[in-house]
């Protein structure tokens, strides 16, 4: 069985990633990070370091173009 963890690089998703690795093994866990143009890129940068540390597959999905015209306050261009 494989597990996919929606992974921002923050403390909550890092905890979930660790739990998935503990239960299924690193070789059976995939971390999925999504960029939507958020203001704080620290978590995305941290996610790269964390998945390298745990040696898990990391899928990075860039959705910034989809949200480029949004005026959501969470986005860097808003």
CSV table of C-alpha atoms in Angstrom, one decimal:
chain,number,residue,atom,x,y,z
A,1,UNK,CA,0.0,0.0,0.0
A,2,UNK,CA,1.2,3.5,-0.8
A,3,UNK,CA,0.3,6.7,1.0
A,4,UNK,CA,0.2,10.2,-0.4
A,5,UNK,CA,0.6,13.1,2.0
A,6,UNK,CA,-0.5,16.6,1.0
A,7,UNK,CA,2.7,18.3,2.2
A,8,UNK,CA,3.3,22.0,2.7
A,9,UNK,CA,6.5,21.7,4.7
A,10,UNK,CA,4.8,23.1,7.8
A,11,UNK,CA,4.7,21.4,11.2
A,12,UNK,CA,1.3,19.7,10.7
A,13,UNK,CA,2.0,18.2,7.4
A,14,UNK,CA,5.5,17.2,8.5
A,15,UNK,CA,3.9,15.3,11.4
A,16,UNK,CA,1.6,13.5,9.0
A,17,UNK,CA,4.5,12.7,6.7
A,18,UNK,CA,6.4,11.2,9.6
A,19,UNK,CA,3.3,9.1,10.7
A,20,UNK,CA,2.9,7.8,7.1
A,21,UNK,CA,6.6,6.9,6.9
A,22,UNK,CA,6.4,5.1,10.2
A,23,UNK,CA,3.3,3.1,9.2
A,24,UNK,CA,4.1,2.4,5.5
A,25,UNK,CA,7.9,2.9,5.1
A,26,UNK,CA,9.5,5.7,3.2
A,27,UNK,CA,9.5,3.7,0.0
A,28,UNK,CA,5.7,3.6,0.1
A,29,UNK,CA,5.1,7.3,0.8
A,30,UNK,CA,4.7,10.2,-1.7
A,31,UNK,CA,4.7,13.8,-0.5
A,32,UNK,CA,2.6,16.2,-2.7
A,33,UNK,CA,3.4,19.9,-2.5
A,34,UNK,CA,1.2,22.4,-4.2
A,35,UNK,CA,2.3,26.0,-5.1
A,36,UNK,CA,-0.6,28.4,-5.7
A,37,UNK,CA,1.4,31.6,-5.4
A,38,UNK,CA,1.3,31.8,-1.6
A,39,UNK,CA,3.0,34.7,0.1
A,40,UNK,CA,5.3,32.6,2.3
A,41,UNK,CA,7.6,30.4,0.3
A,42,UNK,CA,9.5,29.3,3.4
A,43,UNK,CA,7.3,26.2,3.8
A,44,UNK,CA,7.8,25.1,0.2
A,45,UNK,CA,11.6,25.5,0.7
A,46,UNK,CA,11.4,23.6,3.9
A,47,UNK,CA,9.4,20.8,2.2
A,48,UNK,CA,12.4,20.1,-0.2
A,49,UNK,CA,14.7,19.7,2.7
A,50,UNK,CA,12.4,17.5,4.7
A,51,UNK,CA,11.6,15.1,1.9
A,52,UNK,CA,15.4,14.8,1.2
A,53,UNK,CA,16.0,14.0,4.9
A,54,UNK,CA,13.3,11.3,4.9
A,55,UNK,CA,14.2,10.1,1.4
A,56,UNK,CA,10.6,10.0,0.1
A,57,UNK,CA,9.3,10.8,-3.4
A,58,UNK,CA,8.2,14.4,-3.8
A,59,UNK,CA,5.8,15.6,-6.4
A,60,UNK,CA,5.6,19.4,-6.8
A,61,UNK,CA,2.4,20.7,-8.4
A,62,UNK,CA,2.6,24.4,-9.6
A,63,UNK,CA,-0.9,25.9,-9.8
A,64,UNK,CA,0.2,29.6,-9.8
A,65,UNK,CA,-1.1,30.3,-13.2
A,66,UNK,CA,-4.5,29.1,-12.3
A,67,UNK,CA,-4.7,31.6,-9.4
A,68,UNK,CA,-2.9,34.5,-11.1
A,69,UNK,CA,-6.1,36.6,-11.4
A,70,UNK,CA,-7.4,35.8,-7.9
A,71,UNK,CA,-7.5,38.5,-5.3
A,72,UNK,CA,-7.2,36.2,-2.3
A,73,UNK,CA,-5.2,37.7,0.5
A,74,UNK,CA,-3.1,34.6,0.8
A,75,UNK,CA,-1.5,35.1,-2.6
A,76,UNK,CA,1.8,37.0,-3.1
A,77,UNK,CA,0.3,39.3,-5.8
A,78,UNK,CA,-2.7,40.4,-3.7
